[in-house]
Every structure is written in structure tokens, then in C-alpha cells.
Amino acid sequence: MGLYLNPGNTGFQTSLRSRIYVDKTGLIRYLNELLDTEDKFVCVSRPRRFGKSMAAKMLTAYYSCGCDSREMFQNLEIGRADSFEKHLNQYDVIRLDIQLVWNMAKGEGANGQIVSYIQRPVVAELRQEYGQYLSEEDRSLAGILQKITMLTGRRFVVIIDEWDCVFREEKNNIEMQKEYVAFLRSLFKGVQAEECIHLAYLTGILPIKKYGTESALNNFDEYTMTNPGVLAKYVGFTEEEVKGLCEVYEMDFAEAKRWYDGYRFRRSTHIYNPRSIVQAMLNGEYENYWTQTETYESLRAYIDMNFDGLKDAIVYMIGGGHFEIDIGSFQNDMTSFRTKDDILTLLVHLGYLAYEKQYKEVFIPNEEVREEFVRAVRGGGWEAVAAIFENSKRLLEATLRKDEEAVAAGVEEAHLASVSTLSYNDENALSCVISLAYISARADYTLIRELPAGNGFADIVFLPHRYSDKPAIIVELKWNKTVAGAISQIKERKYVKALENYGGELLLVGINYDKANKIHQCVIEKYNK
């Protein structure tokens, strides 16, 4: 057992001993089906905090012949699979953490020789195990693996964590990137290289780098934040898993959903940020845990890029909107940006945005990430938009005291502040402005747009959090009509039925934009049950 060749199962044992462990060993069952097939090359990309390294440790513990992991796995999901015994601890595993290697090389002032740093210790351990088959001239890792396979018939499971570290940490070092890609191709591309591999599993944040329209490693099947495929439920925690944790830790599931839900995939509708869920359960508090591993400056660096329409999109999404993009031109790196769509696609892979493949739309997934966007905008020179956030608390207070003139003036302020970045020509745009104007209300409310209610859809419903003493609010929006008509529609279409189980006070708010006079109008009524 070595550090790189068959490193054992102690890493995964640490995960199992943790206060919270969610069983994701079903991933092993799927990968067992791919062993020694044309589909044995797998690359999984996810943001930080989404369990990539834990999965790498799990696979190492299961496949490595350098340890006995039966006791660890037999009571987990994989233990019930027909393939469990067949592949348990049967293979030579090479596991590499490229981020760790890069940090070591940088610490010694040798990060320019990253490929040498990757190969040298692995080759040394292979010599200890298979030295009788190797000569002093054998120094290339790819060549050594091919020689071992040819002479012994032994093949390898290769697990590379943070495979894209070089592209993230050395984003402008094109020569290093090319050398690194050539190294990966020597390991995984070509008939002789492929014959050495039982399974290759790469994890990273970015998908595999594209050159033109083709992937640098086009024999890999990729599972990404824009297309997770059959691995969707392994991206993060599923809704059922989070519900189970909330029951164990006596936490409000609705709040967990508001704070950390939002990554939506076809095969697994709702996915939650695992690290944030774990922190919330252990601390007994729902709050923003994103900042513990990521600062808002990294987000601001991208949204401050001066691409035409980018600020429009960011403002629109902070207001709760979905924005259509084309992800096809993104080159899977952190420098080759040509359009706002490239930036927004990168933000999907970094976890700042969610992507709805069916509609090709991006949006801010939850309250935790929305806070990061608001913080970035406040500190990023977007003075007009930041002013909306500062005035938001006063607008909510005016609404609660039913001050119609103050509400109309507050919405007008928000409109004028965002008019340069937000097209203002229909009820949908008005809805976005309203959501922006009431941004601070999210501390006490869940804002739901287009809520099915009665005989239609309520434009915006402000649903108080469980422990809030604030009244619920139904907002109906009109464009170039009347506020009286807005209130009448709420009543006639019985939108209040959506809140019939809500026992507190209820306010009805009608807001109209008079296009001819370019003013907002407001009327507020207390609903009498």
C-alpha cells in the first residue's frame, strides 16, 4: 500500500466516521457496469463543496487491492448489488490529487514542472511493486503502465481528483496546460494506453478543455452541471436525503429548501449543496456557509467583466428571473471568454448559477447563493442597483403599514435605478423590478412568482417564514391598466385559496405601471377572511 498506488481505505473510513454520512455508494454499482467496456472513461465535474473528493476516496477504498474494505461497504447500498463481491478490492488503483501535487510543486518552486511532479512519485511506487519488469530507462508513467500490462496482464483503475487544477491555477500558462494535456492523452488515448485501464475516473470543477469544438480527451463521457445524465443524484444531496437529515436533526425542511435547494436536473429534480446542508444540520442554523470556502471577490471578478448584456442578466436573476443562454461556445477554461454566455456558463460550473437544460436557462438557485450575488453587486461599483437593496427594507416597512404612496415611490425608485440594465416593457419586467425592490424581504419571506392559486396564477406571493410574525402578501401586477383591477383579479380568481391554511394576517397589493405617464400606482388592502 502506497500514497499513490493502492493508497488504501483510510480516507473513506474518515468519511464513514463523520457525524453525517450520506450513502452515495450507488455510484459504484453504476461504475461497475462500465469496467472494461468502451464506456470506462468517466469525467465528473462539480463545484467545490459538492463531494468530489469524498467520491474519489470511496472508489479508491472499494477497488484497491491494497486493503480489505468489505466491512466498510457490506451494509451500504453497494453491498446489496450483484457486482459487489466481483470487484471489491480486486484492482491496482492509482489515485492522484492534482491540487495537492500542484501545491507541493509550488511550495518547492517547481510548479513549472507539474507533469514531472505528478509522474515521479507514482513511478517510484510502481518500481517497488513491479521493479522486476522495469528498467532504468522506463520513466514515462504511460509507458510503464503499458509495459506492466504487456508483461503481467495487470491493468489499472486510475482515479484523478481535481484533474482541472492546472487550468484553474495556471489559467494563463498555455505551455503548461499543453504539456499537462499531452500527459493525460498519453495515459488514456490510443489503443495501447486504453488496454492498460479497467476504469478511469476524473473529477474536477470544469469540464474537459475544448480546443475548437473537440474535447482534449474525447474518449471520456462527461457528467457536468449542465448535463449530469444518469449521475444527477450523485451531484449533491437529493430532496429525500435532506428530508431525512431534517427529521434526525429536528430542522425545518422548508427552510433547508429555501436556503440550499435549486440545482435542478431532469433525472433528479432537486439537488442540494451537501457541505451547506451538513453545516446547517450540525450547527442547528440555516445561514450562508458558502463564504467559508469561497469569497465574493471570486464571483465579482466575473460579473464585473464588461460583456454586453451581462449586468442585465445578473440584475434580472437577482430579481428571481431565468435567463436564456447558449452554453455551446464555452471552451471549458477560465480565460477564453467571448460573450456573456461564456461567463454565465462558467458560473454554472462554479455552482453560482443553476441550469435548466429543457429551457436552456440559468438562474440563481437559492438564498445562500443569492446573498453572494447581492454582496458582490454591493461591493462592485453597481451603485444604482446597490441603492435598490439599501432602500428595500424601507419599502417593506411601507407595505406593512399600508402606505400606498410610499410603496409606489419605492417601486418607482427601483425602476429608475435599474432601467439602464433592465428592459422595462411588460409585466414580467415589472415583476423582476418588484422582486429586486423587495430583496431584503427575503429575510422574513419566501417570494414565489407565478404561484398556482385559485383560478390562475398569483404574480408574486410573499410567504412568511415559519417563525416570522409578518403577514402574508399577495401582489398582483398590471401593465398600463389599473390598480383597482389588480385587487379585483386577486379576489375574483380566488388567489387567496393558495393561503387558506395560513392562519395569519393577509395583505392584498395591486401595482400598476402607467406607461403613458410613466408612473407606478399602488393600492393595499387587508384581506378579511
Coordinates of C-alpha atoms in Angstrom, one line a residue:
M1 CA 0.0 0.0 0.0
G2 CA 1.4 3.4 -1.0
L3 CA 0.5 7.0 -1.2
Y4 CA -0.4 6.8 -4.9
L5 CA -0.5 3.1 -5.8
N6 CA -3.2 1.3 -3.8
P7 CA -3.4 4.0 -1.2
G8 CA -6.0 2.1 0.9
N9 CA -9.2 2.9 2.6
T10 CA -8.4 5.2 5.5
G11 CA -9.7 8.3 3.6
F12 CA -13.1 6.8 3.1
Q13 CA -13.1 5.4 6.7
T14 CA -12.9 9.1 7.9
S15 CA -16.0 9.9 5.8
L16 CA -17.9 7.0 7.4
R17 CA -16.9 8.1 10.9
S18 CA -18.1 11.6 10.3
R19 CA -21.2 12.8 12.2
I20 CA -23.1 12.9 8.9
Y21 CA -22.6 10.5 6.1
V22 CA -25.0 10.1 3.2
D23 CA -24.7 6.9 1.3
K24 CA -23.6 7.5 -2.3
T25 CA -22.2 4.0 -3.0
G26 CA -24.8 3.5 -5.7
L27 CA -22.3 5.3 -7.8
I28 CA -20.0 2.3 -7.5
R29 CA -22.8 0.0 -8.8
Y30 CA -23.0 2.2 -11.9
L31 CA -19.3 2.3 -12.5
N32 CA -19.0 -1.5 -12.1
E33 CA -21.1 -1.8 -15.2
L34 CA -18.5 0.3 -17.1
L35 CA -15.4 -1.6 -16.1
D36 CA -13.6 -3.0 -19.1
T37 CA -16.0 -1.6 -21.6
E38 CA -15.8 1.2 -24.2
D39 CA -17.5 3.4 -21.6
K40 CA -14.8 3.0 -18.9
F41 CA -13.6 6.6 -19.2
V42 CA -15.6 8.9 -17.0
C43 CA -15.2 12.6 -16.1
V44 CA -17.4 14.1 -13.4
S45 CA -17.3 17.9 -12.9
R46 CA -19.0 19.7 -9.9
P47 CA -18.4 22.9 -7.9
R48 CA -16.4 23.0 -4.7
R49 CA -18.3 21.7 -1.7
F50 CA -20.2 19.0 -3.7
G51 CA -18.4 15.9 -2.6
K52 CA -15.9 15.2 -5.4
S53 CA -13.0 14.2 -3.2
M54 CA -15.2 12.0 -1.0
A55 CA -16.3 10.1 -4.1
A56 CA -12.7 9.6 -5.1
K57 CA -11.8 8.3 -1.7
M58 CA -14.9 6.0 -1.8
L59 CA -13.9 4.5 -5.2
T60 CA -10.3 4.0 -4.0
A61 CA -11.4 2.2 -0.9
Y62 CA -13.7 -0.1 -2.9
Y63 CA -11.5 -1.0 -5.9
S64 CA -8.0 -1.0 -4.4
C65 CA -6.4 -4.4 -3.8
G66 CA -4.1 -2.8 -1.2
C67 CA -6.8 -3.1 1.5
D68 CA -9.8 -5.1 2.8
S69 CA -12.9 -2.9 2.7
R70 CA -15.6 -5.5 3.0
E71 CA -16.7 -4.3 6.4
M72 CA -17.0 -0.7 5.3
F73 CA -19.3 -1.4 2.3
Q74 CA -21.3 -4.5 3.1
N75 CA -24.1 -2.6 4.9
L76 CA -24.2 0.2 2.3
E77 CA -26.2 0.3 -0.9
I78 CA -23.4 -1.3 -3.0
G79 CA -23.3 -4.2 -0.5
R80 CA -26.7 -5.3 -1.9
A81 CA -25.6 -5.2 -5.6
D82 CA -24.9 -8.3 -7.5
S83 CA -21.5 -6.9 -8.6
F84 CA -20.3 -6.2 -5.0
E85 CA -18.1 -9.2 -4.5
K86 CA -16.8 -9.4 -8.0
H87 CA -15.0 -6.1 -8.0
L88 CA -14.4 -5.5 -4.2
N89 CA -10.6 -4.8 -3.7
Q90 CA -9.6 -6.5 -6.9
Y91 CA -7.6 -3.9 -8.8
D92 CA -4.4 -1.9 -8.7
V93 CA -5.6 1.7 -8.1
I94 CA -3.6 4.8 -9.0
R95 CA -5.0 7.8 -7.2
L96 CA -3.8 11.3 -7.8
D97 CA -4.9 14.6 -6.3
I98 CA -3.7 17.2 -8.8
Q99 CA -4.4 20.1 -6.4
L100 CA -2.2 18.6 -3.8
V101 CA 0.6 17.9 -6.3
W102 CA 0.4 21.4 -7.6
N103 CA 0.5 22.9 -4.1
M104 CA 3.6 20.7 -3.3
A105 CA 5.3 21.7 -6.6
K106 CA 4.5 25.4 -5.9
G107 CA 5.8 25.2 -2.4
E108 CA 9.1 23.9 -3.7
G109 CA 9.3 26.5 -6.5
A110 CA 8.8 23.8 -9.2
N111 CA 5.2 24.2 -10.3
G112 CA 6.6 24.8 -13.8
Q113 CA 7.4 21.0 -13.9
I114 CA 4.0 19.8 -12.8
V115 CA 4.0 16.8 -15.1
S116 CA 7.3 15.6 -13.7
Y117 CA 5.9 16.1 -10.2
I118 CA 2.9 14.0 -11.0
Q119 CA 4.8 11.2 -12.6
R120 CA 7.9 10.8 -10.3
P121 CA 6.3 9.5 -7.1
V122 CA 3.9 7.2 -8.9
V123 CA 6.7 5.7 -11.0
A124 CA 8.7 5.2 -7.8
E125 CA 5.9 3.2 -6.2
L126 CA 5.3 1.2 -9.4
R127 CA 9.0 0.3 -9.3
Q128 CA 8.7 -1.1 -5.8
E129 CA 5.8 -3.3 -6.9
Y130 CA 6.8 -4.2 -10.4
G131 CA 10.5 -3.5 -10.4
Q132 CA 11.5 -6.8 -12.0
Y133 CA 9.7 -5.8 -15.2
L134 CA 11.1 -2.3 -15.4
S135 CA 14.5 -0.9 -16.4
E136 CA 16.1 2.4 -15.5
E137 CA 15.1 3.8 -18.9
D138 CA 11.4 3.4 -18.1
R139 CA 10.4 6.8 -16.8
S140 CA 7.2 7.7 -18.5
L141 CA 4.2 6.8 -16.4
A142 CA 2.1 5.9 -19.5
G143 CA 5.0 3.8 -20.9
I144 CA 5.4 2.0 -17.6
L145 CA 1.7 1.1 -17.3
Q146 CA 1.8 -0.3 -20.8
K147 CA 4.8 -2.4 -20.1
I148 CA 3.4 -3.8 -16.9
T149 CA 0.2 -4.7 -18.7
M150 CA 2.0 -6.3 -21.5
L151 CA 4.3 -8.4 -19.3
T152 CA 1.9 -9.3 -16.4
G153 CA -1.6 -8.8 -17.8
R154 CA -2.3 -6.5 -14.8
R155 CA -4.4 -3.4 -15.6
F156 CA -5.3 -0.3 -13.5
V157 CA -8.1 1.7 -12.1
V158 CA -7.0 5.4 -12.4
I159 CA -8.7 8.0 -10.2
I160 CA -7.7 11.6 -10.6
D161 CA -9.2 14.2 -8.3
E162 CA -9.1 17.9 -9.2
W163 CA -7.9 17.0 -12.7
D164 CA -8.5 20.6 -13.9
C165 CA -6.4 22.2 -11.3
V166 CA -3.8 23.2 -13.8
F167 CA -6.4 25.1 -15.9
R168 CA -7.7 26.9 -12.8
E169 CA -4.4 27.7 -11.0
E170 CA -2.3 28.3 -14.2
K171 CA -5.1 29.8 -16.3
N172 CA -2.7 31.9 -18.4
N173 CA 0.2 29.4 -18.7
I174 CA -0.7 27.9 -22.0
E175 CA 2.5 25.9 -22.4
M176 CA 2.0 24.1 -19.0
Q177 CA -1.6 23.4 -20.0
K178 CA -0.5 21.8 -23.3
E179 CA 2.2 19.7 -21.6
Y180 CA -0.4 18.5 -19.0
V181 CA -3.0 17.7 -21.6
A182 CA -0.3 15.7 -23.6
F183 CA 0.4 13.8 -20.4
L184 CA -3.3 12.9 -19.9
R185 CA -3.6 11.9 -23.5
S186 CA -0.6 9.6 -23.1
L187 CA -2.4 7.9 -20.2
F188 CA -5.8 7.5 -21.7
K189 CA -5.7 7.9 -25.5
G190 CA -4.7 5.3 -28.1
V191 CA -5.1 1.5 -28.3
Q192 CA -2.1 0.6 -26.1
A193 CA -3.0 3.2 -23.4
E194 CA -6.6 2.1 -23.3
E195 CA -5.6 -1.6 -22.9
C196 CA -4.0 -0.7 -19.5
I197 CA -7.2 0.7 -18.0
H198 CA -10.0 -1.1 -16.2
L199 CA -11.6 2.3 -15.4
A200 CA -10.6 5.9 -15.4
Y201 CA -12.5 8.3 -13.2
L202 CA -11.6 12.0 -13.3
T203 CA -13.2 14.7 -11.0
G204 CA -12.9 18.5 -11.4
I205 CA -14.8 21.7 -11.4
L206 CA -14.5 22.4 -15.1
P207 CA -15.5 20.0 -18.0
I208 CA -12.6 18.8 -20.1
K209 CA -10.9 21.6 -22.0
K210 CA -12.1 22.1 -25.6
Y211 CA -9.9 23.0 -28.5
G212 CA -12.1 24.4 -31.1
T213 CA -15.2 22.2 -31.0
E214 CA -13.4 19.0 -29.8
S215 CA -12.6 17.8 -26.3
A216 CA -8.9 17.3 -25.4
L217 CA -9.9 13.8 -24.2
N218 CA -12.8 12.9 -26.4
N219 CA -13.0 9.3 -25.3
F220 CA -14.3 10.4 -21.9
D221 CA -18.0 10.5 -21.1
E222 CA -18.6 13.7 -19.2
Y223 CA -21.2 14.4 -16.4
T224 CA -21.4 18.1 -15.7
M225 CA -23.5 20.7 -14.0
T226 CA -25.2 21.4 -17.4
N227 CA -25.6 17.7 -18.3
P228 CA -25.2 15.3 -15.3
G229 CA -27.0 12.5 -17.0
V230 CA -27.5 9.3 -15.0
L231 CA -25.3 10.6 -12.3
A232 CA -27.6 13.5 -11.3
K233 CA -28.5 12.1 -7.9
Y234 CA -24.8 11.9 -7.0
V235 CA -24.1 15.6 -7.7
G236 CA -25.3 16.5 -4.3
F237 CA -27.9 15.6 -1.7
T238 CA -31.3 14.7 -3.0
E239 CA -34.5 16.0 -1.6
E240 CA -35.3 12.7 0.2
E241 CA -31.8 12.7 1.7
V242 CA -32.3 16.2 3.0
K243 CA -35.7 15.4 4.4
G244 CA -34.2 12.5 6.3
L245 CA -31.5 14.7 7.8
C246 CA -34.0 17.3 8.8
E247 CA -36.0 14.7 10.7
V248 CA -32.9 13.4 12.5
Y249 CA -31.7 16.9 13.5
E250 CA -35.2 18.4 14.0
M251 CA -34.7 21.1 11.4
D252 CA -37.3 22.8 9.3
F253 CA -37.2 21.2 5.8
A254 CA -38.9 24.2 4.2
E255 CA -36.0 26.4 5.4
A256 CA -33.5 23.9 4.1
K257 CA -35.2 24.1 0.7
R258 CA -35.2 27.9 0.6
W259 CA -31.5 28.2 1.6
Y260 CA -29.9 25.3 -0.3
D261 CA -32.2 23.8 -3.0
G262 CA -32.3 24.8 -6.6
Y263 CA -29.9 22.7 -8.7
R264 CA -32.5 21.1 -11.0
F265 CA -31.8 18.1 -13.2
R266 CA -34.2 16.0 -15.2
R267 CA -33.3 12.7 -13.6
S268 CA -33.3 14.1 -10.0
T269 CA -35.4 17.2 -9.8
H270 CA -33.9 18.9 -6.7
I271 CA -30.3 18.7 -5.6
Y272 CA -28.9 20.5 -2.5
N273 CA -25.4 21.7 -1.7
P274 CA -24.0 18.9 0.5
R275 CA -21.5 20.9 2.5
S276 CA -24.0 23.6 3.4
I277 CA -26.6 21.1 4.4
V278 CA -24.1 19.3 6.7
Q279 CA -23.0 22.6 8.3
A280 CA -26.6 23.7 8.8
M281 CA -27.6 20.3 10.5
L282 CA -24.5 20.2 12.8
N283 CA -24.8 23.9 13.7
G284 CA -28.6 24.0 14.0
E285 CA -28.7 27.2 12.0
Y286 CA -29.7 28.0 8.4
E287 CA -27.3 30.6 7.1
N288 CA -24.8 31.3 4.4
Y289 CA -22.0 28.7 4.6
W290 CA -20.8 29.4 1.1
T291 CA -18.4 32.1 2.3
Q292 CA -16.5 29.6 4.4
T293 CA -14.9 28.2 1.3
E294 CA -15.5 30.9 -1.4
T295 CA -15.3 34.7 -1.1
Y296 CA -17.5 37.1 -3.1
E297 CA -14.4 38.6 -4.8
S298 CA -14.2 35.5 -7.0
L299 CA -17.7 35.9 -8.1
R300 CA -17.4 39.7 -8.6
A301 CA -14.3 39.2 -10.8
Y302 CA -16.5 37.5 -13.3
I303 CA -19.7 39.6 -13.1
D304 CA -17.7 42.8 -13.4
M305 CA -16.4 41.8 -16.8
N306 CA -17.7 44.3 -19.3
F307 CA -19.6 42.0 -21.7
D308 CA -22.6 43.5 -23.3
G309 CA -25.8 42.4 -21.5
L310 CA -24.1 40.6 -18.6
K311 CA -25.2 43.1 -16.0
D312 CA -28.7 43.0 -17.4
A313 CA -28.7 39.2 -16.8
I314 CA -27.3 39.4 -13.3
V315 CA -29.8 42.0 -12.2
Y316 CA -32.6 40.1 -13.8
M317 CA -31.6 36.9 -12.0
I318 CA -31.2 38.6 -8.6
G319 CA -34.8 39.6 -9.1
G320 CA -35.7 36.0 -9.5
G321 CA -35.7 35.8 -13.3
H322 CA -34.5 33.0 -15.5
F323 CA -32.1 34.0 -18.4
E324 CA -31.7 32.0 -21.6
I325 CA -28.2 31.3 -22.7
D326 CA -26.2 29.3 -25.2
I327 CA -23.6 27.0 -23.4
G328 CA -22.1 25.7 -26.6
S329 CA -19.4 28.3 -27.1
F330 CA -17.8 27.8 -23.6
Q331 CA -14.3 26.4 -24.0
N332 CA -14.2 24.9 -20.5
D333 CA -11.5 27.1 -19.2
M334 CA -11.3 30.4 -17.2
T335 CA -9.9 32.7 -19.8
S336 CA -11.4 32.1 -23.3
F337 CA -14.5 34.3 -22.8
R338 CA -16.1 35.8 -25.9
T339 CA -19.7 36.5 -24.8
K340 CA -21.7 36.9 -21.6
D341 CA -23.0 33.4 -22.2
D342 CA -19.5 32.1 -21.6
I343 CA -19.3 33.9 -18.3
L344 CA -22.7 32.6 -17.2
T345 CA -21.8 29.1 -18.3
L346 CA -18.7 29.2 -16.1
L347 CA -20.8 30.4 -13.2
V348 CA -23.0 27.3 -13.6
H349 CA -19.9 25.1 -13.3
L350 CA -18.7 27.0 -10.3
G351 CA -22.1 26.5 -8.6
Y352 CA -23.2 30.2 -8.6
L353 CA -25.9 29.5 -11.2
A354 CA -28.2 26.6 -11.9
Y355 CA -29.0 25.4 -15.5
E356 CA -32.4 24.2 -16.7
K357 CA -31.5 22.1 -19.7
Q358 CA -35.0 21.8 -21.0
Y359 CA -35.4 25.6 -21.4
K360 CA -31.7 26.4 -21.8
E361 CA -32.0 28.9 -18.9
V362 CA -29.8 29.9 -16.0
F363 CA -31.0 31.2 -12.7
I364 CA -29.8 31.8 -9.1
P365 CA -30.6 28.5 -7.3
N366 CA -31.2 29.5 -3.7
E367 CA -31.0 32.1 -1.0
E368 CA -27.4 31.2 0.0
V369 CA -26.1 32.0 -3.5
R370 CA -28.4 35.0 -3.9
E371 CA -26.7 36.5 -0.9
E372 CA -23.3 36.1 -2.6
F373 CA -24.6 37.9 -5.7
V374 CA -26.0 40.8 -3.6
R375 CA -22.8 41.1 -1.7
A376 CA -20.8 41.1 -5.0
V377 CA -23.0 43.8 -6.5
R378 CA -22.9 46.0 -3.4
G379 CA -19.1 45.9 -3.4
G380 CA -18.6 46.0 -7.2
G381 CA -19.4 49.6 -8.2
W382 CA -23.0 48.9 -9.3
E383 CA -24.1 51.9 -7.3
A384 CA -27.6 52.3 -8.8
V385 CA -28.5 48.6 -8.2
A386 CA -26.9 48.6 -4.7
A387 CA -29.2 51.6 -3.9
I388 CA -32.2 49.4 -4.5
F389 CA -31.0 46.9 -1.9
E390 CA -30.4 49.7 0.6
N391 CA -33.9 51.1 0.1
S392 CA -35.5 47.6 0.2
K393 CA -36.1 47.5 3.9
R394 CA -38.0 50.8 3.9
L395 CA -40.2 49.6 1.1
L396 CA -41.2 46.5 3.0
E397 CA -42.0 48.6 6.1
A398 CA -44.1 50.9 4.0
T399 CA -46.0 47.9 2.6
L400 CA -46.7 46.5 6.0
R401 CA -48.1 49.8 7.3
K402 CA -50.2 50.1 4.0
D403 CA -48.6 53.3 2.9
E404 CA -49.6 53.2 -0.8
E405 CA -47.8 56.4 -1.9
A406 CA -44.5 55.3 -0.3
V407 CA -44.7 51.9 -1.9
A408 CA -45.4 53.4 -5.3
A409 CA -42.5 55.8 -4.8
G410 CA -40.2 52.9 -3.7
V411 CA -41.0 50.8 -6.7
E412 CA -40.5 53.9 -8.9
E413 CA -37.1 54.3 -7.4
A414 CA -36.2 50.7 -8.1
H415 CA -37.4 51.1 -11.6
L416 CA -35.3 54.2 -12.3
A417 CA -32.2 52.6 -10.7
S418 CA -32.4 49.5 -12.8
V419 CA -33.8 51.0 -16.0
S420 CA -30.3 51.2 -17.6
T421 CA -29.7 47.5 -17.1
L422 CA -33.2 46.0 -17.3
S423 CA -35.6 46.3 -20.3
Y424 CA -38.9 47.5 -19.0
N425 CA -41.7 46.7 -21.4
D426 CA -44.1 44.2 -19.8
E427 CA -45.4 42.6 -16.6
N428 CA -42.5 40.2 -16.5
A429 CA -40.0 43.0 -16.3
L430 CA -42.2 44.7 -13.7
S431 CA -42.2 41.5 -11.7
C432 CA -38.4 41.5 -11.8
V433 CA -38.2 45.1 -10.6
I434 CA -40.6 44.2 -7.7
S435 CA -38.5 41.2 -6.7
L436 CA -35.4 43.4 -6.7
A437 CA -37.2 46.2 -4.8
Y438 CA -38.2 43.8 -2.1
I439 CA -34.8 42.0 -1.9
S440 CA -34.5 42.4 1.8
A441 CA -37.9 40.9 2.4
R442 CA -36.3 37.5 1.8
A443 CA -35.1 37.7 5.4
D444 CA -38.7 37.2 6.5
Y445 CA -40.4 35.8 3.4
T446 CA -40.1 33.3 0.7
L447 CA -41.0 35.1 -2.6
I448 CA -42.9 32.8 -5.0
R449 CA -43.5 34.1 -8.5
E450 CA -46.4 32.7 -10.6
L451 CA -47.9 30.6 -7.8
P452 CA -50.8 28.4 -8.9
A453 CA -53.7 29.7 -6.9
G454 CA -57.5 29.6 -7.2
N455 CA -58.4 30.0 -10.9
G456 CA -55.0 31.1 -12.1
F457 CA -51.5 32.2 -11.0
A458 CA -50.8 34.8 -8.4
D459 CA -48.0 37.1 -9.7
I460 CA -45.9 37.2 -6.5
V461 CA -46.7 35.7 -3.1
F462 CA -44.8 36.7 0.0
L463 CA -45.0 33.6 2.2
P464 CA -43.7 34.3 5.8
H465 CA -41.1 32.0 7.2
R466 CA -42.4 29.7 9.8
Y467 CA -41.2 31.8 12.8
S468 CA -42.0 35.2 11.3
D469 CA -44.8 37.4 12.7
K470 CA -45.2 39.2 9.4
P471 CA -48.4 39.0 7.3
A472 CA -48.6 37.0 4.1
I473 CA -48.8 39.3 1.0
I474 CA -50.3 38.6 -2.5
V475 CA -49.1 41.0 -5.2
E476 CA -50.9 41.4 -8.5
L477 CA -49.1 43.3 -11.2
K478 CA -50.7 45.3 -14.1
W479 CA -49.1 46.9 -17.1
N480 CA -50.9 50.1 -18.3
K481 CA -54.2 49.1 -16.6
T482 CA -55.5 49.9 -13.1
V483 CA -54.6 49.0 -9.5
A484 CA -58.3 48.5 -8.8
G485 CA -58.3 45.9 -11.5
A486 CA -55.4 44.2 -9.9
I487 CA -57.1 43.9 -6.5
S488 CA -60.3 42.7 -8.2
Q489 CA -58.4 40.0 -10.0
I490 CA -57.0 38.6 -6.8
K491 CA -60.5 38.3 -5.3
E492 CA -62.3 37.1 -8.4
R493 CA -59.8 34.4 -9.2
K494 CA -59.6 33.4 -5.6
Y495 CA -55.8 33.6 -5.3
V496 CA -56.2 33.6 -1.5
K497 CA -57.1 29.9 -1.7
A498 CA -53.4 29.2 -2.0
L499 CA -53.1 30.5 1.5
E500 CA -56.2 29.1 3.0
N501 CA -54.2 27.1 5.5
Y502 CA -52.3 30.2 6.6
G503 CA -53.7 31.5 9.8
G504 CA -52.2 34.9 10.0
E505 CA -53.0 38.3 8.5
L506 CA -53.1 38.7 4.7
L507 CA -52.4 41.8 2.6
L508 CA -53.5 42.3 -1.0
V509 CA -51.3 44.6 -3.0
G510 CA -52.0 45.8 -6.5
I511 CA -49.3 47.6 -8.5
N512 CA -49.8 49.1 -12.0
Y513 CA -47.3 50.8 -14.3
D514 CA -48.9 53.6 -16.2
K515 CA -46.9 53.7 -19.4
A516 CA -48.3 57.0 -20.7
N517 CA -47.5 58.9 -17.5
K518 CA -44.5 56.7 -16.7
I519 CA -45.5 56.3 -13.1
H520 CA -46.3 53.4 -10.7
Q521 CA -49.5 53.2 -8.8
C522 CA -50.3 51.1 -5.7
V523 CA -53.3 50.1 -3.6
I524 CA -53.1 47.9 -0.5
E525 CA -56.0 46.1 1.3
K526 CA -56.1 44.0 4.3
Y527 CA -58.0 40.8 3.4
N528 CA -60.9 39.9 5.7
K529 CA -61.5 36.2 5.9

